[in-house]
mmCIF file of N, CA and C in Angstrom:
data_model
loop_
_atom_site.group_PDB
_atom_site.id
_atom_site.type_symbol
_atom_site.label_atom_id
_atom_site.label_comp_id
_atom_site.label_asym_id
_atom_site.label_seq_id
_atom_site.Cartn_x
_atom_site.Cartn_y
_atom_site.Cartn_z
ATOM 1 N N UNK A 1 34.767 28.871 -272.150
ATOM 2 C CA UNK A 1 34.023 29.300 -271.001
ATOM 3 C C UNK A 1 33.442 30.683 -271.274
ATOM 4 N N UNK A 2 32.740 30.900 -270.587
ATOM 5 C CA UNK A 2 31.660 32.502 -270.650
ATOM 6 C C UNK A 2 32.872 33.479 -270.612
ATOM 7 N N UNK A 3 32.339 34.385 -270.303
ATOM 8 C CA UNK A 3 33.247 35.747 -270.711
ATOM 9 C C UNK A 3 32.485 36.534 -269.357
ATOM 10 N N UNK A 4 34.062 37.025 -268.678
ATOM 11 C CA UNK A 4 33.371 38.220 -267.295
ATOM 12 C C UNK A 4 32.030 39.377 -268.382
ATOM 13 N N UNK A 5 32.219 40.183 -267.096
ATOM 14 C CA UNK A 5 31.066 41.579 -267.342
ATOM 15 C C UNK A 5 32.743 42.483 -267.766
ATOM 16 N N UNK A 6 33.940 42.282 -267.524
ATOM 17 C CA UNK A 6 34.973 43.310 -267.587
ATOM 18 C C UNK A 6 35.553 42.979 -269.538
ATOM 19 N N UNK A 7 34.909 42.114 -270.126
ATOM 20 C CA UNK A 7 35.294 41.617 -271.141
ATOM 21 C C UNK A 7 36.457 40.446 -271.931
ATOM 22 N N UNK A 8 37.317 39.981 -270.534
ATOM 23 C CA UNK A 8 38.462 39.328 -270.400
ATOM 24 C C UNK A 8 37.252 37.768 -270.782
ATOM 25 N N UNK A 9 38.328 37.161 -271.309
ATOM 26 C CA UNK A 9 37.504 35.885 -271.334
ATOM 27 C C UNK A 9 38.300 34.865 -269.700
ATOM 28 N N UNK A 10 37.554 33.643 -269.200
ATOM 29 C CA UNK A 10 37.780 33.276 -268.103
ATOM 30 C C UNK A 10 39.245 32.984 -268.093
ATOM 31 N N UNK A 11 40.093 32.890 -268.836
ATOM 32 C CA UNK A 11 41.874 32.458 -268.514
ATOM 33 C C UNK A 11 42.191 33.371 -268.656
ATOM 34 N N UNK A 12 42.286 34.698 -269.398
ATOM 35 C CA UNK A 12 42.691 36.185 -269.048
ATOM 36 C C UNK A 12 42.175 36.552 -267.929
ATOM 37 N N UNK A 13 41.276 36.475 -266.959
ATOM 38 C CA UNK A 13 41.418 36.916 -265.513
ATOM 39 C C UNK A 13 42.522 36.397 -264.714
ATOM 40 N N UNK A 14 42.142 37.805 -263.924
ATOM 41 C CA UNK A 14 43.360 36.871 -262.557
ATOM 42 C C UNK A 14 42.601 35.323 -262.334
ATOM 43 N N UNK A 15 43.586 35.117 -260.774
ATOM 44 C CA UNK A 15 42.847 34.274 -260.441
ATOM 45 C C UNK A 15 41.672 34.087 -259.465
ATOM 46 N N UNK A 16 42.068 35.316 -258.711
ATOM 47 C CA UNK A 16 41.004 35.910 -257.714
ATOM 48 C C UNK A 16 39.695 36.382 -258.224
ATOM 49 N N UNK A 17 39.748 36.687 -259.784
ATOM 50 C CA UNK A 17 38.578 36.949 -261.054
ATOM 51 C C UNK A 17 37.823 35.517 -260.886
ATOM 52 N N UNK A 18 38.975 34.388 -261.137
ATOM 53 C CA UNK A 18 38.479 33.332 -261.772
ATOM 54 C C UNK A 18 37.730 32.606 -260.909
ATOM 55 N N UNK A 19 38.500 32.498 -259.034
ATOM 56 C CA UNK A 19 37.606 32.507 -258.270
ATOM 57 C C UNK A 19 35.672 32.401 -257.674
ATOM 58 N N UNK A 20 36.158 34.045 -258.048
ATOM 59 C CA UNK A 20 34.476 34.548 -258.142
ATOM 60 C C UNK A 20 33.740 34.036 -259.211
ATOM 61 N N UNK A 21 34.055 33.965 -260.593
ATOM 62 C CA UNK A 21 33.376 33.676 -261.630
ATOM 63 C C UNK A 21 33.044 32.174 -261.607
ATOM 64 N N UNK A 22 33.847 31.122 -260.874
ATOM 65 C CA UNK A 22 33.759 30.012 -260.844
ATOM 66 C C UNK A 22 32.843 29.146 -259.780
ATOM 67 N N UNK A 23 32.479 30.267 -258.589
ATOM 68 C CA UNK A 23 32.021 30.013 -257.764
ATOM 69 C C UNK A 23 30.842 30.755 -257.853
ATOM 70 N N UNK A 24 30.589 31.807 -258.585
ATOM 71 C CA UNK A 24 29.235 32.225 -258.879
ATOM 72 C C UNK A 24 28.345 31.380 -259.905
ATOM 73 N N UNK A 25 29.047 30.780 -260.758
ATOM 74 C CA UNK A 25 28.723 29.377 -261.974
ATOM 75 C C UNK A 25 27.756 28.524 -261.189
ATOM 76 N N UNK A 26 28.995 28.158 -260.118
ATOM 77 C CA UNK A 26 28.688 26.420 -259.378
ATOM 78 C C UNK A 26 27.336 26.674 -258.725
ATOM 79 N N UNK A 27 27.053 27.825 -258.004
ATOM 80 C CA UNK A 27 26.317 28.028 -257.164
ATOM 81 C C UNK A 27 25.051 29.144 -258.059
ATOM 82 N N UNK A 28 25.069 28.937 -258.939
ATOM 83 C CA UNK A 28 24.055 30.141 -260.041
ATOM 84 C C UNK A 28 23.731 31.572 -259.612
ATOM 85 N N UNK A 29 24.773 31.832 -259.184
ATOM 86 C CA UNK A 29 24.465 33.742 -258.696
ATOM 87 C C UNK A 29 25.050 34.072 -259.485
ATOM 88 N N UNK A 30 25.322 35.418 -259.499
ATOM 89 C CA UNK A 30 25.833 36.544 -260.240
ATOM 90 C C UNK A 30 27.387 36.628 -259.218
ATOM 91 N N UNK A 31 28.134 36.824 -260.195
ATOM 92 C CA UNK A 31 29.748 37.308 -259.286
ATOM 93 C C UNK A 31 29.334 38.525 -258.509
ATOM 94 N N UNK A 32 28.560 39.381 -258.390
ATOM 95 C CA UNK A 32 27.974 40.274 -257.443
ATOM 96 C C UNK A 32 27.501 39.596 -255.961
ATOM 97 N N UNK A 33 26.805 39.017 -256.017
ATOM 98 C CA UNK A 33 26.132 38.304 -255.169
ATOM 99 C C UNK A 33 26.888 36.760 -254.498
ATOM 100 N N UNK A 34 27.940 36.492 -254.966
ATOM 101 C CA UNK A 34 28.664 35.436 -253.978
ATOM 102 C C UNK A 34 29.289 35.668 -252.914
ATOM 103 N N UNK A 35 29.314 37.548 -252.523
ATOM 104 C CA UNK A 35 30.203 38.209 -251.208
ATOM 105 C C UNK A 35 31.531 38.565 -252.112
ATOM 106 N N UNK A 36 32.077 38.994 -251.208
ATOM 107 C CA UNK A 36 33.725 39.458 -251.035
ATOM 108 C C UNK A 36 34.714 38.336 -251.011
ATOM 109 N N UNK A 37 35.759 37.938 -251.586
ATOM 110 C CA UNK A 37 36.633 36.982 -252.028
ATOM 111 C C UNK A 37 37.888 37.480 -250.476
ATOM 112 N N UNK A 38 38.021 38.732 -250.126
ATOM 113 C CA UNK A 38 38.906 39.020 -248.733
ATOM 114 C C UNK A 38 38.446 39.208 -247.573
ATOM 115 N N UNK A 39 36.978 38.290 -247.701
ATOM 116 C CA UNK A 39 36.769 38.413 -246.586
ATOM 117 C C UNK A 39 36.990 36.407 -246.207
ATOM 118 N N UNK A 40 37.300 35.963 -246.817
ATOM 119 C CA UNK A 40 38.048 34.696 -246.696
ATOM 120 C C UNK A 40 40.124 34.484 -246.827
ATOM 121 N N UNK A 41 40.304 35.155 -248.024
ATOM 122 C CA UNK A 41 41.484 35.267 -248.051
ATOM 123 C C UNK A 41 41.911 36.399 -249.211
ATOM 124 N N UNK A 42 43.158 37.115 -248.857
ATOM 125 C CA UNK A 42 43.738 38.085 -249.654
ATOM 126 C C UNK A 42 43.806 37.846 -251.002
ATOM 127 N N UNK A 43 42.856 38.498 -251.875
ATOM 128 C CA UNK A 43 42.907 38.209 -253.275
ATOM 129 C C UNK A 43 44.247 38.497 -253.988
ATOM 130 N N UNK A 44 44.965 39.486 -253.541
ATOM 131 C CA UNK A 44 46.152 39.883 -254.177
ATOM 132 C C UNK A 44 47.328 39.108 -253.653
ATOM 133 N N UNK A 45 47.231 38.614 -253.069
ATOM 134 C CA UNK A 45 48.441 37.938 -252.267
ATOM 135 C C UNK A 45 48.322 36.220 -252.894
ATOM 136 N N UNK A 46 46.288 35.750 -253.466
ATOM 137 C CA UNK A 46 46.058 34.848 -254.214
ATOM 138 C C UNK A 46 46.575 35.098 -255.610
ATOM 139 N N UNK A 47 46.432 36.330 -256.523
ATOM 140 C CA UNK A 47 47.229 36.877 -257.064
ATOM 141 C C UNK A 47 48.643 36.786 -257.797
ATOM 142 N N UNK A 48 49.131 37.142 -256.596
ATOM 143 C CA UNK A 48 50.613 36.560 -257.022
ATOM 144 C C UNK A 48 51.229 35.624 -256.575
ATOM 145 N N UNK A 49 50.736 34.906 -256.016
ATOM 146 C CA UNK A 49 50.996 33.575 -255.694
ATOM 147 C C UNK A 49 51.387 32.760 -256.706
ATOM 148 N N UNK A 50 50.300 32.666 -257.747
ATOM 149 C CA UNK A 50 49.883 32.036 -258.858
ATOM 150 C C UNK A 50 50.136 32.680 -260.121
ATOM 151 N N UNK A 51 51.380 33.693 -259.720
ATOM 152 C CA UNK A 51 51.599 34.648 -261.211
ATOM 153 C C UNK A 51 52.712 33.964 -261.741
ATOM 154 N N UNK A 52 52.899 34.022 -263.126
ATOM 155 C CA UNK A 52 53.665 33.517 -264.201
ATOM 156 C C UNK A 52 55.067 34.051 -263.403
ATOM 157 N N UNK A 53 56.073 32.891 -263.427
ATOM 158 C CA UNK A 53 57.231 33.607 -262.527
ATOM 159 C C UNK A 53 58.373 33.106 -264.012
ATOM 160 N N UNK A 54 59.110 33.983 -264.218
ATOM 161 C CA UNK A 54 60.177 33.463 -265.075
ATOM 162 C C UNK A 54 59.779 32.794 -266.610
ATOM 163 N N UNK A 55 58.868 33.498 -267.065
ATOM 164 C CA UNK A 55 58.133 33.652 -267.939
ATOM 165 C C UNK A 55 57.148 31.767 -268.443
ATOM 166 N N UNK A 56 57.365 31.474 -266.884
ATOM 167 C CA UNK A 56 56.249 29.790 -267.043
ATOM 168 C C UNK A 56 55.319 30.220 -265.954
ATOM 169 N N UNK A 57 54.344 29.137 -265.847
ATOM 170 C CA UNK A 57 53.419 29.160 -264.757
ATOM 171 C C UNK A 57 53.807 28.017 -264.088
ATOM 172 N N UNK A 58 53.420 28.238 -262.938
ATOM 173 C CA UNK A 58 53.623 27.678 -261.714
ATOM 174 C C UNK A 58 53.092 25.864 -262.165
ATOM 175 N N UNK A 59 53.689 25.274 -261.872
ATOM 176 C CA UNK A 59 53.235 23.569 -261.897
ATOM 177 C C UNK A 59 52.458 23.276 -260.228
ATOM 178 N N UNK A 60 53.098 23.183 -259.726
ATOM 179 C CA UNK A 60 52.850 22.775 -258.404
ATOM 180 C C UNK A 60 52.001 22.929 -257.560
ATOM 181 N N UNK A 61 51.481 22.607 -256.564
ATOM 182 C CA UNK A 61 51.109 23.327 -255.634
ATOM 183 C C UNK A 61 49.961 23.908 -255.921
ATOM 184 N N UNK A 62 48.853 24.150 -254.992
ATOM 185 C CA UNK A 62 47.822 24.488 -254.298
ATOM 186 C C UNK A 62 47.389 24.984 -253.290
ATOM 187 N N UNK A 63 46.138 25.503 -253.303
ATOM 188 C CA UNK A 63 45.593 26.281 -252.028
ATOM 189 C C UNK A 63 44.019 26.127 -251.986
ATOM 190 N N UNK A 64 43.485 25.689 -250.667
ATOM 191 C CA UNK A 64 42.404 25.207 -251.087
ATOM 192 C C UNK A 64 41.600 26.313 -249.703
ATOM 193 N N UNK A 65 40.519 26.611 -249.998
ATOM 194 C CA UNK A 65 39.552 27.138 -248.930
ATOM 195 C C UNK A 65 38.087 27.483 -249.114
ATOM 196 N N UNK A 66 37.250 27.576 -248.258
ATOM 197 C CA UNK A 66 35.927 27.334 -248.207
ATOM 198 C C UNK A 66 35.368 28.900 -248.806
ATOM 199 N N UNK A 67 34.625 28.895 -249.556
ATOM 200 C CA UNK A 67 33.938 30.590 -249.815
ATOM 201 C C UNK A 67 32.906 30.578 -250.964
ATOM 202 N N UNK A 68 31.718 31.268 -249.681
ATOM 203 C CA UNK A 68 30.283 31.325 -250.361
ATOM 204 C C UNK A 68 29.880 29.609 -250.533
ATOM 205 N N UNK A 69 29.925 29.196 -249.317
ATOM 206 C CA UNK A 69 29.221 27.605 -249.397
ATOM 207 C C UNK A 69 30.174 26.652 -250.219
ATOM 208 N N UNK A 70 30.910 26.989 -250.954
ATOM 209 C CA UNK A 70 31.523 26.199 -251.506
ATOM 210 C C UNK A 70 33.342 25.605 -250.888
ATOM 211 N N UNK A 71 33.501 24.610 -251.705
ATOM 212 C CA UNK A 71 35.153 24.459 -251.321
ATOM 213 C C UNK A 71 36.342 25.181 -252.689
ATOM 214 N N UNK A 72 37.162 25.663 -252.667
ATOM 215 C CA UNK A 72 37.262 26.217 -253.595
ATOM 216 C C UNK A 72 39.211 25.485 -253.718
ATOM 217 N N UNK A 73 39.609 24.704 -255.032
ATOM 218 C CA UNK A 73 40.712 24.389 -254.833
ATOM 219 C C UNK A 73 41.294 25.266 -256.479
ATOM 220 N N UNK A 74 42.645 25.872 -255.848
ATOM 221 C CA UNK A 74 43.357 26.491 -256.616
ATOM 222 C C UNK A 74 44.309 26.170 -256.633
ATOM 223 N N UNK A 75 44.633 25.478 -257.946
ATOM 224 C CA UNK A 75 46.075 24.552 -258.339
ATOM 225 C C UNK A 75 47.319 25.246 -259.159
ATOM 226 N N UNK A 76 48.794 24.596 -258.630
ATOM 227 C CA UNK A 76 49.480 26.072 -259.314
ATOM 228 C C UNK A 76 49.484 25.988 -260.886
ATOM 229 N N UNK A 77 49.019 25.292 -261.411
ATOM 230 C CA UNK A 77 48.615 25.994 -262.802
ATOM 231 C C UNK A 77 47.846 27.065 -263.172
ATOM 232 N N UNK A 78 46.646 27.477 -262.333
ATOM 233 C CA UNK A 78 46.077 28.402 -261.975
ATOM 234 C C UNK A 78 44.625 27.823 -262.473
ATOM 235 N N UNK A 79 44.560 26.165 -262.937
ATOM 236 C CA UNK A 79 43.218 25.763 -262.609
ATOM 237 C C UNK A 79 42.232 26.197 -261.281
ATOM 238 N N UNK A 80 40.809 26.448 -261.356
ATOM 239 C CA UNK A 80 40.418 26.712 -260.357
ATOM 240 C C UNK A 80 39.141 25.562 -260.152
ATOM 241 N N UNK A 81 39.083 24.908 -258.748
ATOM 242 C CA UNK A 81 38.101 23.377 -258.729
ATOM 243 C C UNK A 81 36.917 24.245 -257.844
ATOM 244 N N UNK A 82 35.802 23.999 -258.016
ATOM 245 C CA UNK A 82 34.668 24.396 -257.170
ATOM 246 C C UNK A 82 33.804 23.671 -256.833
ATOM 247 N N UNK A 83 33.661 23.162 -255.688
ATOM 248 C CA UNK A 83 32.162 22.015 -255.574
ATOM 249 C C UNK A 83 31.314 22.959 -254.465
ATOM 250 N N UNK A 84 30.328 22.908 -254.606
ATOM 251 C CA UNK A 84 29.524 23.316 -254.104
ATOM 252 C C UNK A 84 29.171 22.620 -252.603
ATOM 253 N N UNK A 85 29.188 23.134 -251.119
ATOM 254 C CA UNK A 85 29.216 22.287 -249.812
ATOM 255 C C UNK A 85 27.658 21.725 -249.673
ATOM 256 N N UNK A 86 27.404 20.890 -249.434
ATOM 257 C CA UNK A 86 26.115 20.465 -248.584
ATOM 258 C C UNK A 86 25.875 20.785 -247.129
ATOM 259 N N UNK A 87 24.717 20.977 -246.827
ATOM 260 C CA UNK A 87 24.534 21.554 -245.391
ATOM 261 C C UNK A 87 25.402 20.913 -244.279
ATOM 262 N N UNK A 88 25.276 19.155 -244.381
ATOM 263 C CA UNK A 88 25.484 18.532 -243.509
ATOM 264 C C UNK A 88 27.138 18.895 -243.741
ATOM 265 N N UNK A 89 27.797 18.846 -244.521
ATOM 266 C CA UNK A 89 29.453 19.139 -245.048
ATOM 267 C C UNK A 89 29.298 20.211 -243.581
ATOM 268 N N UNK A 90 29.015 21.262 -244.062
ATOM 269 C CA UNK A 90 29.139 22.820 -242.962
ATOM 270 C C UNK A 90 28.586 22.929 -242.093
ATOM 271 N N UNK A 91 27.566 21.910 -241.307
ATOM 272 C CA UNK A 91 27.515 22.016 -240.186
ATOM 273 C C UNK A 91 28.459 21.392 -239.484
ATOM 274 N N UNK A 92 28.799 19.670 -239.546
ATOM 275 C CA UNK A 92 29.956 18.859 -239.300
ATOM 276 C C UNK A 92 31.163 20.185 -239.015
ATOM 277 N N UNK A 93 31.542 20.999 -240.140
ATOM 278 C CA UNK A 93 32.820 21.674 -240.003
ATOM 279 C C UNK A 93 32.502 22.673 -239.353
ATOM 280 N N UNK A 94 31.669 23.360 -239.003
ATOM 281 C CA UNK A 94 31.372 24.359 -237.974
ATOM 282 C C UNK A 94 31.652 23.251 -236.208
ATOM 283 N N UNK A 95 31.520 22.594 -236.598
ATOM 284 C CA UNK A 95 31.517 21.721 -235.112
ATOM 285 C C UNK A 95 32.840 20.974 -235.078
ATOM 286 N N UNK A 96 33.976 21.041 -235.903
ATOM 287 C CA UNK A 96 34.770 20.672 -235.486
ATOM 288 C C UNK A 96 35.575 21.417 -234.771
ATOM 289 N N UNK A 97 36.490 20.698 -234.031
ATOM 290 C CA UNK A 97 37.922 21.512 -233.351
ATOM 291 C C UNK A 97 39.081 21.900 -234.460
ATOM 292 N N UNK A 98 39.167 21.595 -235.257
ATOM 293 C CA UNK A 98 40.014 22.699 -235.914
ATOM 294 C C UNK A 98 39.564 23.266 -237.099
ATOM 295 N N UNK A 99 40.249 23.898 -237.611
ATOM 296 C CA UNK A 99 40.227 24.632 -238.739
ATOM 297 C C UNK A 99 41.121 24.674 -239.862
ATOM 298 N N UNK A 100 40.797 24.473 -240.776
ATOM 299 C CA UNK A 100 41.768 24.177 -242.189
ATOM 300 C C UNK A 100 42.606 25.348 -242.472
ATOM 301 N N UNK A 101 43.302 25.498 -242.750
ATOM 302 C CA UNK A 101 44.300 26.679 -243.376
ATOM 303 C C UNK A 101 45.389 26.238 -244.257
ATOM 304 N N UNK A 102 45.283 26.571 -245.569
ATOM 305 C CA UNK A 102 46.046 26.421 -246.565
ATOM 306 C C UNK A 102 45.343 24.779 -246.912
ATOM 307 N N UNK A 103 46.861 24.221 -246.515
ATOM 308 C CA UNK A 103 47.189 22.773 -246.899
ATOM 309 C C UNK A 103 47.478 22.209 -245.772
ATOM 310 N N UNK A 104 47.244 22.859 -244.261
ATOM 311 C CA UNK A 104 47.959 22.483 -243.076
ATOM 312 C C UNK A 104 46.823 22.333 -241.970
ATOM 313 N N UNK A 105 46.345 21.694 -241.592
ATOM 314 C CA UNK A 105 45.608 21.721 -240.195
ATOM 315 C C UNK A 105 45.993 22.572 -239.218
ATOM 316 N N UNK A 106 44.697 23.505 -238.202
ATOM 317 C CA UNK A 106 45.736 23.655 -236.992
ATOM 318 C C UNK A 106 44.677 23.205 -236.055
ATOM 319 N N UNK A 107 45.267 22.353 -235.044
ATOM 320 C CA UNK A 107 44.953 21.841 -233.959
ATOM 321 C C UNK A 107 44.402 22.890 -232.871
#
């Protein structure tokens, strides 16, 4: 994969790096220009979530959420999935009654 502007190649970033870089790809901007990553959710708290615990990485588990038009799924390996939303996707979800959080619905 490409290499940030900080010189890390894309699996030496965090994941909150990998995030932005993955979602600036999908969507052809510049990691400048996709917004702020906390103004959806705490990058550092994404961070260590997903940090090497006991000298393995995490197997399990995921966290998935919407940012800069896209859906963004972060798996505990520290794969990061990006599809890009279609209008009709985000209007539908602007009009629903709930709202996604994490892995959990809230009513």
């Amino acid at each position: 994969m490409s290499t940030s502007t900080s010189g890390k190649s894309f699996e030496q970033q965090s994941v909150s790096q990998r995030v932005i870089a993955a979602v600036a790809e999908e969507t052809g901007k510049e990691p400048t220009e996709v917004g702020p990553l906390y103004h959806v959710i705490d990058p550092d708290a994404l961070d260590r979530l997903f940090s090497t615990v006991g000298g393995g990485d995490r197997a399990q588990g995921h966290v998935e959420f919407a940012f800069a038009g896209c859906d963004v799924v972060v798996r505990g390996s520290g794969d990061v999935e990006v599809t890009e939303r279609d209008v009709a996707t985000e209007l539908s979800d602007d009009s629903d009654d709930h709202r996604r959080v994490g892995n959990y619905e809230e009513a």
